[in-house]
Amino acid sequence: MASVVCKSGRAAARPQGLGILKRAFAALALSAATGAGAADFPQRSLQLILSFPPGGATDVLARELSQKLGDTLGQSVVVLNRPGAGGLIGMQAAARSEADGYTLYISSVMSNSIYEALNGKQQVSLDGDFDAVGAIASAPHILVTPATLGIKDYASLVAYLKAAPGKYNYASMGAGTLSNLEGEIFKEQAGVDALQIPYKGSSQALPEVISGASVFMFDSVTSSLPHKQGGRIDVLGVASAKRLPVMPDVPTLKELGVQGLEAENLFALMAPKGTPKDRLDIVARALAKAQGDAGFRKAIEAQGFQISEIPAQTLPKFILDQQAFWRDKVKALNITAGK
C-alpha cells in the first residue's frame, strides 16, 4: 500500500483507490476536451472501401492513401475493392457499416452524381448516407484523337468535324458515363455532329481511337497517358481548372474557350452517416498530412491525379452542386440510362 507523510512525521496509509479516481478524472477531462472517444481512437485496423477493381488508377490512389493514413494513425488501413452496379455495391457496403470511424469510403463524386442523375435517387447516396471527411484528389479527363489523324489542336478538330456533319463518330466508355456526357457537351459547345459509339470501358474504347475508327474520345489521364507517351494519340485539351504537371504543354479546355466542360472527377474521403465528429477530425488531419507528403503527391500525380484544393468544410456543398449540375446536363442533353 502506498503511503504519505503526516504532520507528525509518521507514514500514514493512502488508499490506492484515490490514485485510480484521479486517473479516471484525468481521462474524463481529456475526453471532454477532445471529444468522446477521441483519446482512444483508433485502437484497431480501419477499412477503406472503394467502388473500383484492383489495379486501376483509383486503386493506386487508395493504396497510397491507406499507407499514409496508417502511418499517421498508428493502425493498418485495409483497402477493400467492391466494384459493380455503377459504384453502388461499394457505396452500400460502406454506408451500411457501423458509424464508428473504422470504415471509410473513397467516393468518385462525379461518377456517383452522374449515375444518380441517370437512374434517380438510389437506396444510398453521398449526401444522405455519408459524412464528409475531406477531398483527396481529382482526376480530370482529356480530349484525345488518333495520332494518325494528324489533328494537333482543338480548333482543327472542330473544323474537321464541321466539314462533314454526321460522317464521323466518337468513342465513349459506355452510354451514360462521364465520357459520353463530355462528348455530348463538346458537340453542343462546338456545334458539331458526331455519333457516339459506346464501349465497355476505356480499355475497349481507346484501341478504336488509336486505330482511327473513332475520331475523338474523352478519357481519363491515367488510361491515355501511356498512349500519348507512345505517340499513338494526341491530346488536345484537359477538362480541368489548371494544366496538368504530367502534360504541361496541353491547354485546358477553358483556355480554348470551351464552357461547361471543367469535368474534374473528384475523389473524396467519406464515412458512414453519424460517425463521431471527433473521429472524423482525427482522420481528416491524417488526410491533410498525407496530402502534404511529397512522396504521396509524386506517386498520385504520376497517375494523373491532382491534390484537391477544395476545403473540407465546403465539400458537402460541392457534392450537392455536382448532383444538381449533372441532373441539369442529363436533362438538357436528353440522355437516359443505357442509351
mmCIF file of C-alpha atoms in Angstrom:
data_model
loop_
_atom_site.group_PDB
_atom_site.id
_atom_site.type_symbol
_atom_site.label_atom_id
_atom_site.label_comp_id
_atom_site.label_asym_id
_atom_site.label_seq_id
_atom_site.Cartn_x
_atom_site.Cartn_y
_atom_site.Cartn_z
ATOM 1 C CA MET A 1 0.000 0.000 0.000
ATOM 2 C CA ALA A 2 1.308 3.494 -0.863
ATOM 3 C CA SER A 3 1.938 5.989 1.963
ATOM 4 C CA VAL A 4 2.192 9.720 2.619
ATOM 5 C CA VAL A 5 3.965 11.611 5.436
ATOM 6 C CA CYS A 6 1.696 13.191 8.080
ATOM 7 C CA LYS A 7 2.494 16.342 10.033
ATOM 8 C CA SER A 8 3.534 14.112 12.890
ATOM 9 C CA GLY A 9 6.255 12.691 10.658
ATOM 10 C CA ARG A 10 4.792 9.229 10.653
ATOM 11 C CA ALA A 11 3.799 7.493 7.477
ATOM 12 C CA ALA A 12 0.071 7.225 7.025
ATOM 13 C CA ALA A 13 -1.718 4.861 4.729
ATOM 14 C CA ARG A 14 -3.164 6.260 1.461
ATOM 15 C CA PRO A 15 -5.922 4.278 -0.204
ATOM 16 C CA GLN A 16 -4.961 3.010 -3.661
ATOM 17 C CA GLY A 17 -8.445 3.940 -4.827
ATOM 18 C CA LEU A 18 -7.518 7.629 -4.641
ATOM 19 C CA GLY A 19 -4.943 7.285 -7.413
ATOM 20 C CA ILE A 20 -7.394 5.344 -9.545
ATOM 21 C CA LEU A 21 -10.002 8.068 -9.112
ATOM 22 C CA LYS A 22 -7.519 10.769 -10.096
ATOM 23 C CA ARG A 23 -6.603 8.900 -13.260
ATOM 24 C CA ALA A 24 -10.281 8.416 -14.046
ATOM 25 C CA PHE A 25 -10.998 12.137 -13.618
ATOM 26 C CA ALA A 26 -7.998 12.969 -15.823
ATOM 27 C CA ALA A 27 -9.310 10.647 -18.537
ATOM 28 C CA LEU A 28 -12.740 12.277 -18.304
ATOM 29 C CA ALA A 29 -11.192 15.720 -18.612
ATOM 30 C CA LEU A 30 -9.241 14.646 -21.702
ATOM 31 C CA SER A 31 -12.370 13.141 -23.213
ATOM 32 C CA ALA A 32 -14.304 16.357 -22.583
ATOM 33 C CA ALA A 33 -11.557 18.429 -24.192
ATOM 34 C CA THR A 34 -11.083 16.298 -27.292
ATOM 35 C CA GLY A 35 -14.499 14.739 -27.727
ATOM 36 C CA ALA A 36 -15.806 11.377 -26.592
ATOM 37 C CA GLY A 37 -13.783 8.512 -27.927
ATOM 38 C CA ALA A 38 -11.023 10.659 -29.468
ATOM 39 C CA ALA A 39 -8.454 9.769 -26.841
ATOM 40 C CA ASP A 40 -8.552 6.068 -27.682
ATOM 41 C CA PHE A 41 -9.164 6.176 -31.450
ATOM 42 C CA PRO A 42 -8.115 4.178 -33.354
ATOM 43 C CA GLN A 43 -7.414 1.029 -31.377
ATOM 44 C CA ARG A 44 -7.584 -1.406 -34.292
ATOM 45 C CA SER A 45 -7.236 -1.516 -38.070
ATOM 46 C CA LEU A 46 -9.507 0.527 -40.341
ATOM 47 C CA GLN A 47 -11.047 -0.465 -43.681
ATOM 48 C CA LEU A 48 -11.081 1.749 -46.760
ATOM 49 C CA ILE A 49 -13.771 0.757 -49.279
ATOM 50 C CA LEU A 50 -13.797 1.814 -52.938
ATOM 51 C CA SER A 51 -16.124 1.021 -55.827
ATOM 52 C CA PHE A 52 -13.376 0.132 -58.285
ATOM 53 C CA PRO A 53 -11.491 -3.097 -59.047
ATOM 54 C CA PRO A 54 -7.840 -3.709 -58.119
ATOM 55 C CA GLY A 55 -5.093 -2.494 -60.393
ATOM 56 C CA GLY A 56 -6.687 0.701 -61.718
ATOM 57 C CA ALA A 57 -5.713 4.291 -61.019
ATOM 58 C CA THR A 58 -8.276 4.676 -58.225
ATOM 59 C CA ASP A 59 -6.947 1.535 -56.590
ATOM 60 C CA VAL A 60 -3.443 3.018 -56.740
ATOM 61 C CA LEU A 61 -4.762 6.195 -55.109
ATOM 62 C CA ALA A 62 -6.490 4.177 -52.375
ATOM 63 C CA ARG A 63 -3.417 2.106 -51.569
ATOM 64 C CA GLU A 64 -1.082 5.093 -51.469
ATOM 65 C CA LEU A 65 -3.536 6.881 -49.191
ATOM 66 C CA SER A 66 -4.108 3.864 -46.954
ATOM 67 C CA GLN A 67 -0.361 3.615 -46.323
ATOM 68 C CA LYS A 68 -0.063 7.269 -45.330
ATOM 69 C CA LEU A 69 -3.200 7.206 -43.174
ATOM 70 C CA GLY A 70 -1.936 4.087 -41.431
ATOM 71 C CA ASP A 71 1.445 5.691 -40.717
ATOM 72 C CA THR A 72 -0.232 8.670 -39.074
ATOM 73 C CA LEU A 73 -2.991 6.818 -37.220
ATOM 74 C CA GLY A 74 -0.702 4.051 -35.988
ATOM 75 C CA GLN A 75 -3.010 1.322 -37.305
ATOM 76 C CA SER A 76 -3.209 -0.556 -40.592
ATOM 77 C CA VAL A 77 -5.759 0.676 -43.150
ATOM 78 C CA VAL A 78 -7.012 -2.217 -45.286
ATOM 79 C CA VAL A 79 -8.261 -1.472 -48.830
ATOM 80 C CA LEU A 80 -11.428 -3.339 -49.824
ATOM 81 C CA ASN A 81 -12.419 -3.308 -53.519
ATOM 82 C CA ARG A 82 -16.192 -3.537 -54.047
ATOM 83 C CA PRO A 83 -16.823 -2.777 -57.751
ATOM 84 C CA GLY A 84 -20.074 -3.160 -59.654
ATOM 85 C CA ALA A 85 -23.521 -1.661 -60.302
ATOM 86 C CA GLY A 86 -22.186 1.749 -61.240
ATOM 87 C CA GLY A 87 -20.457 2.100 -57.886
ATOM 88 C CA LEU A 88 -23.486 1.184 -55.795
ATOM 89 C CA ILE A 89 -22.073 -2.053 -54.376
ATOM 90 C CA GLY A 90 -19.125 -0.333 -52.739
ATOM 91 C CA MET A 91 -21.209 2.628 -51.620
ATOM 92 C CA GLN A 92 -23.820 0.397 -49.992
ATOM 93 C CA ALA A 93 -21.175 -1.684 -48.232
ATOM 94 C CA ALA A 94 -19.664 1.454 -46.728
ATOM 95 C CA ALA A 95 -22.961 3.171 -45.859
ATOM 96 C CA ARG A 96 -24.248 0.094 -44.031
ATOM 97 C CA SER A 97 -21.109 -0.297 -41.939
ATOM 98 C CA GLU A 98 -21.033 0.794 -38.314
ATOM 99 C CA ALA A 99 -20.552 4.550 -37.970
ATOM 100 C CA ASP A 100 -17.610 4.295 -35.599
ATOM 101 C CA GLY A 101 -14.783 5.769 -37.688
ATOM 102 C CA TYR A 102 -13.292 2.406 -38.586
ATOM 103 C CA THR A 103 -14.912 2.287 -42.043
ATOM 104 C CA LEU A 104 -14.056 4.882 -44.686
ATOM 105 C CA TYR A 105 -15.167 5.192 -48.304
ATOM 106 C CA ILE A 106 -13.465 6.744 -51.329
ATOM 107 C CA SER A 107 -16.161 8.293 -53.477
ATOM 108 C CA SER A 108 -15.841 9.229 -57.129
ATOM 109 C CA VAL A 109 -18.109 12.245 -56.674
ATOM 110 C CA MET A 110 -18.740 12.934 -60.347
ATOM 111 C CA SER A 111 -19.387 9.301 -61.273
ATOM 112 C CA ASN A 112 -21.762 8.894 -58.319
ATOM 113 C CA SER A 113 -23.574 12.097 -59.312
ATOM 114 C CA ILE A 114 -23.951 11.080 -62.955
ATOM 115 C CA TYR A 115 -25.255 7.638 -62.027
ATOM 116 C CA GLU A 116 -27.857 9.227 -59.760
ATOM 117 C CA ALA A 117 -28.795 11.784 -62.442
ATOM 118 C CA LEU A 118 -29.441 8.974 -64.900
ATOM 119 C CA ASN A 119 -31.125 6.500 -62.581
ATOM 120 C CA GLY A 120 -32.782 8.667 -59.935
ATOM 121 C CA LYS A 121 -32.224 8.559 -56.188
ATOM 122 C CA GLN A 122 -30.848 5.221 -55.061
ATOM 123 C CA GLN A 123 -31.072 3.325 -51.776
ATOM 124 C CA VAL A 124 -27.913 5.097 -50.657
ATOM 125 C CA SER A 125 -26.484 8.476 -51.637
ATOM 126 C CA LEU A 126 -23.451 10.570 -50.824
ATOM 127 C CA ASP A 127 -25.433 13.448 -49.374
ATOM 128 C CA GLY A 128 -27.878 11.321 -47.366
ATOM 129 C CA ASP A 129 -25.817 8.413 -46.030
ATOM 130 C CA PHE A 130 -22.311 9.767 -45.506
ATOM 131 C CA ASP A 131 -20.372 12.374 -43.574
ATOM 132 C CA ALA A 132 -17.610 14.125 -45.473
ATOM 133 C CA VAL A 133 -14.063 13.731 -44.183
ATOM 134 C CA GLY A 134 -12.260 15.636 -46.922
ATOM 135 C CA ALA A 135 -11.479 15.961 -50.613
ATOM 136 C CA ILE A 136 -8.487 13.848 -51.681
ATOM 137 C CA ALA A 137 -7.593 14.467 -55.307
ATOM 138 C CA SER A 138 -9.122 14.888 -58.737
ATOM 139 C CA ALA A 139 -8.524 13.035 -61.991
ATOM 140 C CA PRO A 140 -9.599 15.135 -64.966
ATOM 141 C CA HIS A 141 -10.438 13.744 -68.381
ATOM 142 C CA ILE A 142 -8.682 14.728 -71.580
ATOM 143 C CA LEU A 143 -9.801 15.109 -75.195
ATOM 144 C CA VAL A 144 -7.831 12.690 -77.381
ATOM 145 C CA THR A 145 -7.606 11.971 -81.123
ATOM 146 C CA PRO A 146 -5.746 9.329 -83.162
ATOM 147 C CA ALA A 147 -2.172 10.350 -83.902
ATOM 148 C CA THR A 148 -2.676 9.076 -87.449
ATOM 149 C CA LEU A 149 -5.349 11.742 -87.982
ATOM 150 C CA GLY A 150 -2.760 14.486 -87.700
ATOM 151 C CA ILE A 151 -5.044 16.865 -85.781
ATOM 152 C CA LYS A 152 -2.969 18.704 -83.212
ATOM 153 C CA ASP A 153 -5.333 21.289 -81.721
ATOM 154 C CA TYR A 154 -8.944 21.819 -80.695
ATOM 155 C CA ALA A 155 -9.837 24.270 -83.465
ATOM 156 C CA SER A 156 -8.634 21.847 -86.142
ATOM 157 C CA LEU A 157 -10.798 19.050 -84.726
ATOM 158 C CA VAL A 158 -13.874 21.293 -84.747
ATOM 159 C CA ALA A 159 -13.167 22.340 -88.340
ATOM 160 C CA TYR A 160 -12.642 18.703 -89.362
ATOM 161 C CA LEU A 161 -15.989 17.632 -87.907
ATOM 162 C CA LYS A 162 -17.878 20.635 -89.287
ATOM 163 C CA ALA A 163 -16.612 19.862 -92.785
ATOM 164 C CA ALA A 164 -18.552 16.554 -92.771
ATOM 165 C CA PRO A 165 -21.550 16.706 -90.391
ATOM 166 C CA GLY A 166 -22.611 13.279 -89.125
ATOM 167 C CA LYS A 167 -19.888 11.430 -91.026
ATOM 168 C CA TYR A 168 -17.648 10.637 -88.072
ATOM 169 C CA ASN A 169 -18.140 9.032 -84.676
ATOM 170 C CA TYR A 170 -16.616 9.319 -81.252
ATOM 171 C CA ALA A 171 -15.855 6.629 -78.701
ATOM 172 C CA SER A 172 -17.055 6.596 -75.103
ATOM 173 C CA MET A 173 -16.597 4.357 -72.082
ATOM 174 C CA GLY A 174 -20.273 3.467 -72.293
ATOM 175 C CA ALA A 175 -23.709 5.028 -72.569
ATOM 176 C CA GLY A 176 -24.417 7.311 -69.650
ATOM 177 C CA THR A 177 -20.805 7.560 -68.486
ATOM 178 C CA LEU A 178 -18.886 10.772 -67.919
ATOM 179 C CA SER A 179 -17.074 10.098 -71.195
ATOM 180 C CA ASN A 180 -20.434 10.004 -73.007
ATOM 181 C CA LEU A 181 -21.715 13.207 -71.393
ATOM 182 C CA GLU A 182 -18.468 15.019 -72.149
ATOM 183 C CA GLY A 183 -18.779 14.016 -75.801
ATOM 184 C CA GLU A 184 -22.320 15.384 -75.975
ATOM 185 C CA ILE A 185 -21.380 18.627 -74.211
ATOM 186 C CA PHE A 186 -18.468 19.023 -76.634
ATOM 187 C CA LYS A 187 -20.812 18.576 -79.623
ATOM 188 C CA GLU A 188 -23.205 21.144 -78.171
ATOM 189 C CA GLN A 189 -20.445 23.652 -77.435
ATOM 190 C CA ALA A 190 -18.617 23.230 -80.751
ATOM 191 C CA GLY A 191 -21.731 22.988 -82.906
ATOM 192 C CA VAL A 192 -20.659 19.709 -84.499
ATOM 193 C CA ASP A 193 -22.389 16.411 -85.222
ATOM 194 C CA ALA A 194 -20.827 13.041 -84.436
ATOM 195 C CA LEU A 195 -22.235 9.649 -83.496
ATOM 196 C CA GLN A 196 -21.402 8.070 -80.157
ATOM 197 C CA ILE A 197 -20.034 4.516 -80.216
ATOM 198 C CA PRO A 198 -20.220 3.215 -76.633
ATOM 199 C CA TYR A 199 -17.783 0.592 -75.383
ATOM 200 C CA LYS A 200 -17.409 -1.281 -72.120
ATOM 201 C CA GLY A 201 -14.777 0.917 -70.568
ATOM 202 C CA SER A 202 -11.667 2.732 -71.675
ATOM 203 C CA SER A 203 -9.701 -0.466 -72.354
ATOM 204 C CA GLN A 204 -12.071 -1.298 -75.226
ATOM 205 C CA ALA A 205 -12.668 2.245 -76.474
ATOM 206 C CA LEU A 206 -9.095 3.508 -76.685
ATOM 207 C CA PRO A 207 -7.911 0.921 -79.263
ATOM 208 C CA GLU A 208 -10.716 2.112 -81.551
ATOM 209 C CA VAL A 209 -9.474 5.675 -81.236
ATOM 210 C CA ILE A 210 -5.861 4.641 -81.798
ATOM 211 C CA SER A 211 -6.880 2.718 -84.932
ATOM 212 C CA GLY A 212 -8.729 5.744 -86.287
ATOM 213 C CA ALA A 213 -12.148 4.055 -86.205
ATOM 214 C CA SER A 214 -13.287 6.851 -83.875
ATOM 215 C CA VAL A 215 -12.232 10.449 -84.348
ATOM 216 C CA PHE A 216 -12.122 11.522 -80.713
ATOM 217 C CA MET A 217 -12.799 10.496 -77.140
ATOM 218 C CA PHE A 218 -12.848 11.922 -73.636
ATOM 219 C CA ASP A 219 -10.764 9.618 -71.487
ATOM 220 C CA SER A 220 -9.049 9.632 -68.105
ATOM 221 C CA VAL A 221 -5.468 10.823 -67.957
ATOM 222 C CA THR A 222 -4.421 7.581 -66.313
ATOM 223 C CA SER A 223 -5.642 5.419 -69.196
ATOM 224 C CA SER A 224 -4.461 7.635 -72.038
ATOM 225 C CA LEU A 225 -1.121 8.850 -70.749
ATOM 226 C CA PRO A 226 0.904 5.777 -71.842
ATOM 227 C CA HIS A 227 -0.556 6.072 -75.353
ATOM 228 C CA LYS A 228 0.304 9.766 -75.516
ATOM 229 C CA GLN A 229 3.830 8.988 -74.411
ATOM 230 C CA GLY A 230 3.994 6.234 -77.051
ATOM 231 C CA GLY A 231 2.893 8.625 -79.815
ATOM 232 C CA ARG A 232 -0.338 6.725 -80.558
ATOM 233 C CA ILE A 233 -2.739 9.535 -79.646
ATOM 234 C CA ASP A 234 -2.722 13.313 -79.489
ATOM 235 C CA VAL A 235 -4.167 15.210 -76.530
ATOM 236 C CA LEU A 236 -5.956 18.424 -77.496
ATOM 237 C CA GLY A 237 -7.259 19.672 -74.164
ATOM 238 C CA VAL A 238 -7.690 18.956 -70.471
ATOM 239 C CA ALA A 239 -11.081 19.195 -68.743
ATOM 240 C CA SER A 240 -9.655 20.749 -65.588
ATOM 241 C CA ALA A 241 -9.219 24.142 -63.968
ATOM 242 C CA LYS A 242 -5.426 24.030 -64.372
ATOM 243 C CA ARG A 243 -2.938 22.357 -66.671
ATOM 244 C CA LEU A 244 -1.588 19.017 -65.509
ATOM 245 C CA PRO A 245 2.002 18.522 -64.318
ATOM 246 C CA VAL A 246 2.261 15.326 -66.393
ATOM 247 C CA MET A 247 1.401 17.211 -69.620
ATOM 248 C CA PRO A 248 2.059 20.931 -69.042
ATOM 249 C CA ASP A 249 2.032 21.668 -72.782
ATOM 250 C CA VAL A 250 -1.653 20.733 -73.119
ATOM 251 C CA PRO A 251 -4.081 23.644 -72.581
ATOM 252 C CA THR A 252 -7.238 23.376 -70.528
ATOM 253 C CA LEU A 253 -10.493 23.381 -72.471
ATOM 254 C CA LYS A 254 -11.411 26.555 -70.635
ATOM 255 C CA GLU A 255 -8.304 28.209 -72.096
ATOM 256 C CA LEU A 256 -9.620 27.167 -75.505
ATOM 257 C CA GLY A 257 -12.925 28.907 -74.869
ATOM 258 C CA VAL A 258 -14.985 25.806 -74.056
ATOM 259 C CA GLN A 259 -17.532 26.379 -71.285
ATOM 260 C CA GLY A 260 -19.214 23.734 -69.123
ATOM 261 C CA LEU A 261 -16.531 21.104 -69.602
ATOM 262 C CA GLU A 262 -14.450 21.564 -66.476
ATOM 263 C CA ALA A 263 -15.032 17.934 -65.536
ATOM 264 C CA GLU A 264 -12.621 17.108 -62.756
ATOM 265 C CA ASN A 265 -13.616 13.801 -61.220
ATOM 266 C CA LEU A 266 -13.107 14.480 -57.529
ATOM 267 C CA PHE A 267 -12.315 11.611 -55.188
ATOM 268 C CA ALA A 268 -13.433 12.292 -51.631
ATOM 269 C CA LEU A 269 -12.960 10.502 -48.329
ATOM 270 C CA MET A 270 -16.294 9.775 -46.650
ATOM 271 C CA ALA A 271 -17.545 7.960 -43.547
ATOM 272 C CA PRO A 272 -20.937 6.414 -42.716
ATOM 273 C CA LYS A 273 -23.501 8.967 -41.526
ATOM 274 C CA GLY A 274 -23.352 9.538 -37.786
ATOM 275 C CA THR A 275 -19.646 8.874 -37.319
ATOM 276 C CA PRO A 276 -18.494 10.835 -34.234
ATOM 277 C CA LYS A 277 -17.107 14.212 -35.272
ATOM 278 C CA ASP A 278 -14.006 13.858 -33.129
ATOM 279 C CA ARG A 279 -13.064 10.708 -35.016
ATOM 280 C CA LEU A 280 -13.797 12.368 -38.358
ATOM 281 C CA ASP A 281 -11.455 15.175 -37.315
ATOM 282 C CA ILE A 282 -8.676 12.719 -36.473
ATOM 283 C CA VAL A 283 -8.947 11.067 -39.896
ATOM 284 C CA ALA A 284 -9.208 14.479 -41.594
ATOM 285 C CA ARG A 285 -5.929 15.560 -40.002
ATOM 286 C CA ALA A 286 -4.298 12.331 -41.174
ATOM 287 C CA LEU A 287 -5.606 13.005 -44.699
ATOM 288 C CA ALA A 288 -4.200 16.542 -44.676
ATOM 289 C CA LYS A 289 -0.824 15.192 -43.574
ATOM 290 C CA ALA A 290 -0.849 12.679 -46.435
ATOM 291 C CA GLN A 291 -1.666 15.403 -48.965
ATOM 292 C CA GLY A 292 1.305 17.411 -47.734
ATOM 293 C CA ASP A 293 3.671 14.460 -48.141
ATOM 294 C CA ALA A 294 5.964 14.865 -51.166
ATOM 295 C CA GLY A 295 6.149 11.121 -51.804
ATOM 296 C CA PHE A 296 2.369 10.779 -51.812
ATOM 297 C CA ARG A 297 1.930 13.717 -54.177
ATOM 298 C CA LYS A 298 4.537 12.369 -56.579
ATOM 299 C CA ALA A 299 3.002 8.890 -56.606
ATOM 300 C CA ILE A 300 -0.520 10.032 -57.412
ATOM 301 C CA GLU A 301 0.498 12.787 -59.839
ATOM 302 C CA ALA A 302 2.277 10.098 -61.859
ATOM 303 C CA GLN A 303 -1.174 8.503 -62.251
ATOM 304 C CA GLY A 304 -2.718 11.772 -63.475
ATOM 305 C CA PHE A 305 -4.262 12.866 -60.175
ATOM 306 C CA GLN A 306 -4.033 16.336 -58.690
ATOM 307 C CA ILE A 307 -4.250 17.061 -54.965
ATOM 308 C CA SER A 308 -7.611 18.684 -54.295
ATOM 309 C CA GLU A 309 -7.771 22.270 -53.075
ATOM 310 C CA ILE A 310 -11.427 22.040 -52.035
ATOM 311 C CA PRO A 311 -11.682 22.835 -48.294
ATOM 312 C CA ALA A 312 -13.241 20.105 -46.163
ATOM 313 C CA GLN A 313 -15.964 22.422 -44.894
ATOM 314 C CA THR A 314 -17.215 23.136 -48.429
ATOM 315 C CA LEU A 315 -17.125 19.517 -49.616
ATOM 316 C CA PRO A 316 -20.794 18.764 -48.746
ATOM 317 C CA LYS A 317 -21.914 21.770 -50.823
ATOM 318 C CA PHE A 318 -19.636 20.717 -53.671
ATOM 319 C CA ILE A 319 -21.299 17.292 -53.712
ATOM 320 C CA LEU A 320 -24.782 18.847 -53.839
ATOM 321 C CA ASP A 321 -23.667 21.209 -56.616
ATOM 322 C CA GLN A 322 -22.298 18.295 -58.654
ATOM 323 C CA GLN A 323 -25.551 16.376 -58.278
ATOM 324 C CA ALA A 324 -27.564 19.391 -59.431
ATOM 325 C CA PHE A 325 -25.175 20.146 -62.324
ATOM 326 C CA TRP A 326 -25.320 16.645 -63.773
ATOM 327 C CA ARG A 327 -29.101 16.366 -63.299
ATOM 328 C CA ASP A 328 -29.462 19.514 -65.381
ATOM 329 C CA LYS A 329 -26.981 18.305 -68.028
ATOM 330 C CA VAL A 330 -28.606 14.899 -68.371
ATOM 331 C CA LYS A 331 -31.995 16.542 -68.790
ATOM 332 C CA ALA A 332 -30.752 19.173 -71.256
ATOM 333 C CA LEU A 333 -28.933 16.593 -73.385
ATOM 334 C CA ASN A 334 -31.859 14.139 -73.169
ATOM 335 C CA ILE A 335 -29.606 11.267 -72.115
ATOM 336 C CA THR A 336 -31.100 8.280 -70.331
ATOM 337 C CA ALA A 337 -29.547 5.271 -68.632
ATOM 338 C CA GLY A 338 -28.387 2.646 -71.091
ATOM 339 C CA LYS A 339 -28.982 4.885 -74.099
#
